[in-house]
Amino acid sequence: MTPGRPETLKRPVYLDYHATTPVDPRVFEAMRPYFTEHFGNAASASHVFGWRAEAAVTKAREALAAFVGANPREIIFTSGATESNNLAILGAARARSAPGAHVITSALEHRAVLDPCRRLETEGFAVTYLKPDPHGVTTAAAVAAAITPLTVLASVMAANNEIGTLNPVGEIARVCKERGVLFHTDAAQALGKIPLDVHALGLDLVSFSAHKLCGPKGVGALFVRAVNPRVRLVPLVFGGGHERGLRSGTLDVTGIVGFGAAAEIARAEGEAEARRVFALRDRLWERLLARVEGLSRNGSPSVCHPGNLNVTIPGAPADAVIVEARDLAVSSGSACTSAEAEPSHVLLALGRSRAEAEASIRFGLGRFTTEEEVDWAADEVARAVAKVRMERAPPLR
Ligand SMILES: *Cc1c(COP(=O)(O)O)cnc(C)c1O
């Protein structure tokens, strides 16, 4: 903290927007009536409670579809990007199952893609896990080289959740289409951060999550292309035949309304927000660079999610830094893998050593991040790193 500056900063400071985001108050206001007055089941066709719920779901579906360039009937609501990834990967592969059928993905995917791919291996599918380039990019050429006559599906994320790298999903979609391979992308981190038009990019299946977009947790969507080609999926859940039979179960009307509101806000404000967040992210990087010796950056500095900064700090294990800077919420590696206390599979796949991966911190900036927070965070990390390094240094005589 700069001496003499008034202490206005509210702590703790949240810089972990890749893990989840706060619900925008406007989203919360849109959702509120659907908890209480408008509590109907969207599948109740015989009364006004059901009609109101159904109308609200339709409006949200249209808002999300307009935002991503889809037809509303191509949007299937789910419980989040994890379920969307499972439905896309297991559903598309099983629908095209044949002896020796082959699936392509990248080693940098979220666990919600890697685990269903592992599951497919137990079902007899062959899976290729592509190694990225040094910036973490999976190129269209790498995907093209891996395609065989038996390949049925490729899945490569749009924006990486740890290092923020963006993949050329339009180019990958093109090489897949040429070879008759379906292409899925996990766009949980990309939605609202970078322009995304599913038809312009030629995507077949795209996963989304509301809570990465200042919407509520527990709701997501899967874009399923309806024409050219019409993508067929084997459902994971059977029941009332909701969502065109692809995802049975009473719809989370409240959550879906929140997702729709979040999509409308991101559509109107996303570009300006991305510019603002990008500038804050660069400010954070420059201030860290000036204060912390030996710092290096993971991922691609230019082709990157606007709010992502992933750094390696030699001689300062991330867990020790995070404990020391306890009023700062950041992540060491991805939240999902850090529960297992394993170094990040993403950083290892980039060629970082185990020690380097364990000395890496992910910052995630977003809608409500301020300049004051960024400045404080840089000072606080510098202080914590100095302390950790001193404690680890051999005693001087
Ligand atoms: C958060 C995230 C997911 C999981 O989304 P949920 O909606 O929490 O299930 C999947 N993929 C990526 C890239 C993510 O960032």
Coordinates of C-alpha atoms and ligand atoms in Angstrom, one line a residue:
M1 CA 0.0 0.0 0.0
T2 CA 1.4 3.4 -1.0
P3 CA 1.9 5.5 2.2
G4 CA -0.4 8.4 2.4
R5 CA -3.0 7.0 0.0
P6 CA -6.4 6.6 1.6
E7 CA -7.2 3.0 2.4
T8 CA -10.4 2.4 0.4
L9 CA -9.7 -1.0 -1.1
K10 CA -12.1 -3.6 0.0
R11 CA -10.4 -6.9 0.9
P12 CA -10.1 -9.8 0.1
V13 CA -9.4 -9.0 -3.5
Y14 CA -10.8 -11.6 -6.0
L15 CA -8.6 -12.2 -9.1
D16 CA -9.8 -15.8 -9.9
Y17 CA -12.3 -15.1 -12.6
H18 CA -11.5 -18.3 -14.5
A19 CA -12.7 -20.4 -11.6
T20 CA -16.0 -18.5 -11.3
T21 CA -17.4 -14.9 -11.5
P22 CA -19.7 -12.9 -9.3
V23 CA -23.3 -12.8 -10.6
D24 CA -23.9 -9.4 -12.1
P25 CA -26.6 -7.6 -10.0
R26 CA -28.6 -7.0 -13.2
V27 CA -28.6 -10.8 -13.8
F28 CA -29.7 -11.4 -10.2
E29 CA -32.6 -8.9 -10.6
A30 CA -33.7 -10.7 -13.8
M31 CA -33.7 -14.0 -12.0
R32 CA -35.4 -12.9 -8.8
P33 CA -39.1 -13.3 -9.8
Y34 CA -38.5 -16.7 -11.2
F35 CA -37.7 -18.1 -7.7
T36 CA -41.0 -17.0 -6.2
E37 CA -43.9 -15.6 -8.3
H38 CA -43.0 -17.2 -11.6
F39 CA -42.1 -20.6 -10.3
G40 CA -43.8 -22.6 -13.0
N41 CA -42.5 -25.7 -14.7
A42 CA -41.7 -24.8 -18.3
A43 CA -43.1 -28.2 -19.4
S44 CA -46.5 -27.5 -17.9
A45 CA -48.6 -26.8 -21.0
S46 CA -52.0 -26.5 -19.3
H47 CA -51.8 -23.3 -17.3
V48 CA -50.3 -19.8 -17.2
F49 CA -47.6 -20.7 -14.7
G50 CA -46.1 -23.1 -17.2
W51 CA -46.6 -20.7 -20.1
R52 CA -44.7 -17.9 -18.3
A53 CA -41.8 -20.2 -17.5
E54 CA -41.7 -21.5 -21.0
A55 CA -41.8 -17.9 -22.4
A56 CA -38.9 -17.0 -20.1
V57 CA -36.9 -20.0 -21.3
T58 CA -37.6 -19.1 -24.9
K59 CA -36.5 -15.6 -24.4
A60 CA -33.2 -16.7 -22.8
R61 CA -32.6 -19.3 -25.6
E62 CA -33.1 -16.6 -28.2
A63 CA -30.7 -14.2 -26.3
L64 CA -28.0 -16.8 -26.1
A65 CA -28.5 -18.0 -29.7
A66 CA -28.4 -14.4 -31.0
F67 CA -25.2 -13.8 -29.0
V68 CA -23.4 -16.8 -30.6
G69 CA -24.9 -16.7 -34.1
A70 CA -27.0 -19.9 -33.6
N71 CA -30.6 -20.8 -34.4
P72 CA -32.5 -21.0 -31.0
R73 CA -33.4 -24.6 -31.7
E74 CA -29.6 -25.4 -31.8
I75 CA -29.3 -24.4 -28.1
I76 CA -29.6 -27.2 -25.5
F77 CA -29.6 -26.1 -21.9
T78 CA -27.5 -28.2 -19.4
S79 CA -26.1 -27.9 -15.9
G80 CA -22.9 -26.3 -17.1
A81 CA -19.9 -26.7 -19.4
T82 CA -18.9 -30.0 -17.8
E83 CA -22.2 -31.6 -18.8
S84 CA -22.1 -30.0 -22.2
N85 CA -18.6 -31.4 -22.8
N86 CA -19.7 -34.8 -21.7
L87 CA -22.9 -34.7 -23.9
A88 CA -20.9 -33.5 -26.9
I89 CA -18.0 -35.9 -26.7
L90 CA -19.7 -39.0 -25.4
G91 CA -22.9 -38.3 -27.3
A92 CA -21.2 -37.6 -30.7
A93 CA -18.7 -40.4 -30.4
R94 CA -21.3 -43.0 -29.4
A95 CA -23.6 -41.9 -32.2
R96 CA -20.7 -42.6 -34.7
S97 CA -19.3 -45.7 -32.9
A98 CA -17.6 -48.2 -35.1
P99 CA -14.6 -50.6 -34.7
G100 CA -11.5 -48.6 -34.4
A101 CA -13.3 -45.2 -34.2
H102 CA -10.9 -42.4 -33.4
V103 CA -11.2 -39.1 -31.5
I104 CA -8.7 -36.2 -31.4
T105 CA -8.3 -33.8 -28.6
S106 CA -5.4 -31.8 -27.0
A107 CA -3.3 -32.4 -23.9
L108 CA -4.3 -28.9 -22.6
E109 CA -8.0 -29.5 -22.4
H110 CA -10.0 -29.0 -19.2
R111 CA -10.7 -32.2 -17.2
A112 CA -14.3 -32.0 -18.4
V113 CA -13.0 -32.9 -21.9
L114 CA -10.1 -35.1 -21.0
D115 CA -12.1 -37.4 -18.6
P116 CA -14.9 -38.2 -21.1
C117 CA -12.1 -38.9 -23.7
R118 CA -10.5 -41.3 -21.3
R119 CA -14.0 -42.9 -20.8
L120 CA -14.2 -43.4 -24.6
E121 CA -10.9 -45.2 -24.5
T122 CA -12.5 -47.8 -22.1
E123 CA -15.3 -48.1 -24.6
G124 CA -12.9 -49.1 -27.4
F125 CA -12.3 -45.7 -29.1
A126 CA -8.8 -44.6 -29.9
V127 CA -7.9 -41.1 -28.7
T128 CA -5.1 -38.9 -29.7
Y129 CA -4.0 -36.2 -27.3
L130 CA -2.2 -33.5 -29.3
K131 CA 0.8 -31.7 -27.9
P132 CA 0.5 -27.9 -28.2
D133 CA 3.1 -25.5 -29.6
P134 CA 5.2 -23.6 -27.0
H135 CA 2.5 -20.9 -26.5
G136 CA -0.1 -23.6 -25.9
V137 CA -1.8 -23.3 -29.3
T138 CA -3.2 -26.4 -31.0
T139 CA -2.8 -25.6 -34.7
A140 CA -5.1 -26.7 -37.5
A141 CA -2.1 -28.4 -39.1
A142 CA -1.6 -30.5 -36.0
V143 CA -5.3 -31.6 -36.1
A144 CA -5.2 -32.2 -39.8
A145 CA -2.1 -34.4 -39.4
A146 CA -3.8 -36.5 -36.8
I147 CA -7.0 -37.2 -38.8
T148 CA -7.3 -40.8 -40.1
P149 CA -10.1 -42.4 -42.1
L150 CA -11.5 -43.6 -38.8
T151 CA -11.6 -40.2 -37.0
V152 CA -15.1 -39.3 -36.0
L153 CA -14.7 -36.3 -33.7
A154 CA -12.2 -33.6 -32.7
S155 CA -12.4 -31.5 -29.6
V156 CA -10.1 -28.5 -29.0
M157 CA -11.0 -25.7 -26.6
A158 CA -11.5 -22.1 -27.7
A159 CA -9.7 -20.4 -24.8
N160 CA -7.6 -22.2 -22.2
N161 CA -8.7 -21.8 -18.6
E162 CA -5.2 -21.8 -17.1
I163 CA -3.0 -19.9 -19.6
G164 CA -5.7 -18.1 -21.6
T165 CA -4.3 -19.2 -25.0
L166 CA -6.8 -18.9 -27.9
N167 CA -6.9 -21.7 -30.5
P168 CA -7.7 -21.1 -34.2
V169 CA -11.1 -22.9 -33.9
G170 CA -12.4 -21.6 -37.3
E171 CA -9.3 -23.1 -39.1
I172 CA -9.6 -26.4 -37.1
A173 CA -13.3 -26.6 -38.0
R174 CA -12.4 -26.2 -41.7
V175 CA -9.9 -29.0 -41.8
C176 CA -12.3 -31.2 -39.8
K177 CA -15.2 -30.5 -42.2
E178 CA -13.0 -31.3 -45.3
R179 CA -12.4 -34.7 -43.8
G180 CA -16.0 -35.4 -42.6
V181 CA -14.9 -35.1 -38.9
L182 CA -17.2 -33.4 -36.3
F183 CA -15.7 -30.6 -34.4
H184 CA -16.5 -29.7 -30.8
T185 CA -15.0 -26.8 -28.9
D186 CA -15.2 -26.0 -25.1
A187 CA -16.0 -22.2 -25.1
A188 CA -16.6 -21.9 -21.4
Q189 CA -13.8 -19.3 -21.1
A190 CA -14.2 -17.8 -24.5
L191 CA -17.9 -16.8 -24.4
G192 CA -18.2 -13.0 -23.9
K193 CA -14.5 -12.5 -23.9
I194 CA -13.7 -13.0 -27.6
P195 CA -16.0 -12.8 -30.7
L196 CA -17.7 -16.1 -31.2
D197 CA -20.1 -16.8 -34.1
V198 CA -20.7 -20.6 -34.3
H199 CA -21.9 -20.6 -37.9
A200 CA -19.3 -18.2 -39.2
L201 CA -16.6 -20.3 -37.6
G202 CA -18.2 -23.6 -38.9
L203 CA -18.4 -25.2 -35.5
D204 CA -20.5 -28.3 -34.9
L205 CA -20.7 -28.5 -31.1
V206 CA -19.9 -25.8 -28.6
S207 CA -20.0 -25.9 -24.8
F208 CA -20.9 -22.8 -22.7
S209 CA -21.2 -22.1 -19.0
A210 CA -23.1 -19.2 -17.4
H211 CA -21.0 -18.8 -14.3
K212 CA -17.9 -17.8 -16.3
L213 CA -19.9 -14.9 -17.7
C214 CA -21.3 -13.2 -14.5
G215 CA -24.3 -15.5 -14.6
P216 CA -25.3 -18.2 -12.1
K217 CA -23.6 -21.5 -11.3
G218 CA -25.2 -24.8 -12.4
V219 CA -26.4 -23.8 -15.8
G220 CA -24.8 -24.1 -19.2
A221 CA -25.6 -24.9 -22.8
L222 CA -24.5 -26.9 -25.7
F223 CA -24.8 -25.7 -29.3
V224 CA -25.7 -28.6 -31.6
R225 CA -25.6 -27.8 -35.3
A226 CA -28.9 -28.6 -36.9
V227 CA -28.0 -28.4 -40.6
N228 CA -25.0 -29.2 -42.8
P229 CA -24.5 -31.5 -41.1
R230 CA -27.3 -32.3 -38.7
V231 CA -25.3 -33.4 -35.7
R232 CA -26.7 -36.6 -34.0
L233 CA -26.0 -37.3 -30.3
V234 CA -26.8 -40.2 -28.0
P235 CA -28.2 -38.5 -24.9
L236 CA -26.7 -39.1 -21.4
V237 CA -29.9 -38.6 -19.5
F238 CA -33.3 -40.1 -20.3
G239 CA -36.6 -38.9 -18.9
G240 CA -39.3 -36.5 -20.1
G241 CA -37.7 -35.8 -23.5
H242 CA -36.9 -32.2 -22.7
E243 CA -34.5 -30.2 -24.9
R244 CA -35.4 -32.1 -28.0
G245 CA -34.8 -35.4 -26.2
L246 CA -31.1 -34.6 -25.7
R247 CA -31.3 -33.6 -22.1
S248 CA -34.3 -34.7 -20.1
G249 CA -35.1 -33.2 -16.7
T250 CA -37.2 -30.2 -15.5
L251 CA -35.5 -27.1 -16.7
D252 CA -33.8 -24.7 -14.3
V253 CA -35.9 -21.8 -15.4
T254 CA -34.3 -19.4 -12.9
G255 CA -30.8 -20.3 -13.9
I256 CA -31.7 -20.2 -17.6
V257 CA -33.2 -16.7 -17.2
G258 CA -29.9 -15.7 -15.6
F259 CA -27.9 -17.1 -18.4
G260 CA -30.0 -15.3 -20.9
A261 CA -29.6 -12.0 -19.1
A262 CA -25.8 -12.6 -18.8
A263 CA -25.6 -13.2 -22.5
E264 CA -27.5 -10.0 -23.3
I265 CA -25.2 -8.0 -21.1
A266 CA -22.1 -9.6 -22.6
R267 CA -23.4 -9.0 -26.1
A268 CA -23.9 -5.3 -25.4
E269 CA -20.8 -4.7 -23.3
G270 CA -18.4 -7.5 -23.9
E271 CA -16.2 -5.7 -26.4
A272 CA -15.7 -2.6 -24.2
E273 CA -15.2 -4.8 -21.2
A274 CA -12.6 -6.9 -22.9
R275 CA -10.6 -3.8 -23.8
R276 CA -10.8 -2.5 -20.2
V277 CA -9.8 -5.9 -18.7
F278 CA -7.0 -6.3 -21.2
A279 CA -5.5 -3.0 -20.2
L280 CA -5.7 -3.9 -16.5
R281 CA -4.1 -7.3 -17.2
D282 CA -1.2 -5.6 -18.9
R283 CA -0.9 -3.1 -16.0
L284 CA -0.7 -6.1 -13.6
W285 CA 2.0 -7.8 -15.7
E286 CA 4.1 -4.6 -16.0
R287 CA 3.8 -3.9 -12.3
L288 CA 4.7 -7.5 -11.4
L289 CA 7.6 -7.4 -13.8
A290 CA 9.0 -4.3 -12.1
R291 CA 8.7 -5.8 -8.6
V292 CA 9.5 -9.5 -8.9
E293 CA 12.8 -10.7 -10.2
G294 CA 13.0 -13.6 -12.6
L295 CA 9.3 -13.6 -13.5
S296 CA 8.2 -15.2 -16.7
R297 CA 4.8 -15.6 -18.4
N298 CA 3.0 -18.7 -19.6
G299 CA 0.9 -18.8 -22.7
S300 CA 0.7 -16.4 -25.6
P301 CA 0.9 -12.7 -24.6
S302 CA -1.0 -11.5 -27.7
V303 CA -3.4 -14.3 -28.7
C304 CA -4.9 -14.5 -25.2
H305 CA -8.0 -14.3 -23.1
P306 CA -8.2 -10.6 -22.0
G307 CA -8.4 -11.4 -18.3
N308 CA -5.7 -14.1 -18.0
L309 CA -2.2 -13.8 -16.6
N310 CA -0.2 -16.9 -15.8
V311 CA 3.3 -16.4 -14.4
T312 CA 6.1 -18.5 -13.1
I313 CA 8.0 -17.1 -10.1
P314 CA 11.3 -19.1 -9.7
G315 CA 12.2 -19.8 -6.1
A316 CA 8.7 -19.1 -4.8
P317 CA 6.3 -22.1 -4.7
A318 CA 2.8 -20.8 -5.5
D319 CA 1.2 -22.5 -2.5
A320 CA 3.5 -20.6 -0.1
V321 CA 3.0 -17.3 -1.9
I322 CA -0.8 -17.8 -1.8
V323 CA -0.8 -18.6 1.9
E324 CA 1.3 -15.5 2.6
A325 CA -0.9 -13.2 0.4
R326 CA -4.0 -14.5 2.1
D327 CA -6.2 -11.4 1.2
L328 CA -5.6 -12.1 -2.5
A329 CA -7.7 -14.8 -4.2
V330 CA -5.7 -16.3 -7.1
S331 CA -5.1 -19.8 -8.2
S332 CA -2.1 -22.1 -8.5
G333 CA -2.7 -24.0 -11.7
S334 CA -6.3 -24.8 -12.4
A335 CA -8.8 -25.0 -9.5
C336 CA -9.9 -28.5 -10.5
T337 CA -6.4 -30.0 -10.6
S338 CA -5.1 -28.2 -7.5
A339 CA -7.6 -30.2 -5.4
E340 CA -5.4 -33.2 -6.2
A341 CA -2.2 -31.3 -5.3
E342 CA -0.8 -32.3 -8.7
P343 CA 1.2 -29.8 -10.8
S344 CA -0.8 -28.3 -13.6
H345 CA -1.1 -30.8 -16.6
V346 CA -1.3 -27.7 -18.8
L347 CA 2.1 -26.2 -17.7
L348 CA 3.7 -29.7 -17.9
A349 CA 2.4 -30.1 -21.4
L350 CA 4.0 -26.8 -22.3
G351 CA 7.4 -28.2 -21.2
R352 CA 7.6 -26.5 -17.8
S353 CA 9.3 -28.6 -15.2
R354 CA 7.5 -29.8 -12.1
A355 CA 9.2 -27.2 -10.0
E356 CA 8.3 -24.4 -12.5
A357 CA 4.7 -25.6 -12.7
E358 CA 4.5 -25.6 -8.9
A359 CA 5.9 -22.0 -8.8
S360 CA 3.1 -20.7 -11.2
I361 CA 0.2 -18.5 -10.3
R362 CA -2.9 -17.8 -12.4
F363 CA -4.5 -14.4 -12.2
G364 CA -8.0 -14.0 -13.6
L365 CA -9.4 -10.5 -14.1
G366 CA -12.9 -9.6 -15.0
R367 CA -15.9 -7.3 -15.0
F368 CA -15.6 -5.9 -11.5
T369 CA -11.8 -5.8 -11.2
T370 CA -10.5 -2.3 -10.6
E371 CA -7.2 -0.5 -11.1
E372 CA -6.8 -0.2 -7.3
E373 CA -7.2 -3.9 -6.9
V374 CA -4.6 -4.6 -9.6
D375 CA -2.1 -2.2 -8.1
W376 CA -2.6 -3.7 -4.6
A377 CA -2.3 -7.2 -5.9
A378 CA 1.1 -6.5 -7.6
D379 CA 2.5 -5.0 -4.4
E380 CA 1.1 -7.8 -2.3
V381 CA 2.5 -10.6 -4.6
A382 CA 5.9 -8.8 -4.6
R383 CA 5.8 -8.7 -0.8
A384 CA 4.8 -12.3 -0.4
V385 CA 7.4 -13.5 -2.9
A386 CA 10.2 -11.6 -1.2
K387 CA 9.1 -13.2 2.2
V388 CA 8.9 -16.7 0.8
R389 CA 12.2 -16.4 -1.0
M390 CA 13.9 -15.1 2.1
E391 CA 12.6 -17.9 4.2
R392 CA 13.8 -20.5 1.7
A393 CA 17.2 -18.9 1.2
P394 CA 20.1 -20.6 2.9
P395 CA 21.2 -18.6 6.1
L396 CA 24.0 -16.1 5.6
R397 CA 26.9 -15.9 7.9
Ligands
LIG1 C1 -15.2 -23.8 -15.9 C2 -14.8 -24.6 -17.1 C3 -15.5 -25.8 -17.4 C4 -16.6 -26.4 -16.4 O1 -17.7 -25.6 -16.5 P1 -18.9 -25.8 -15.4 O2 -20.0 -25.0 -15.9 O3 -18.3 -25.3 -14.1 O4 -19.2 -27.3 -15.4 C5 -15.2 -26.5 -18.5 N1 -14.2 -26.0 -19.4 C6 -13.6 -24.9 -19.1 C7 -12.6 -24.4 -20.1 C8 -13.8 -24.1 -18.0 O5 -13.2 -23.0 -17.8

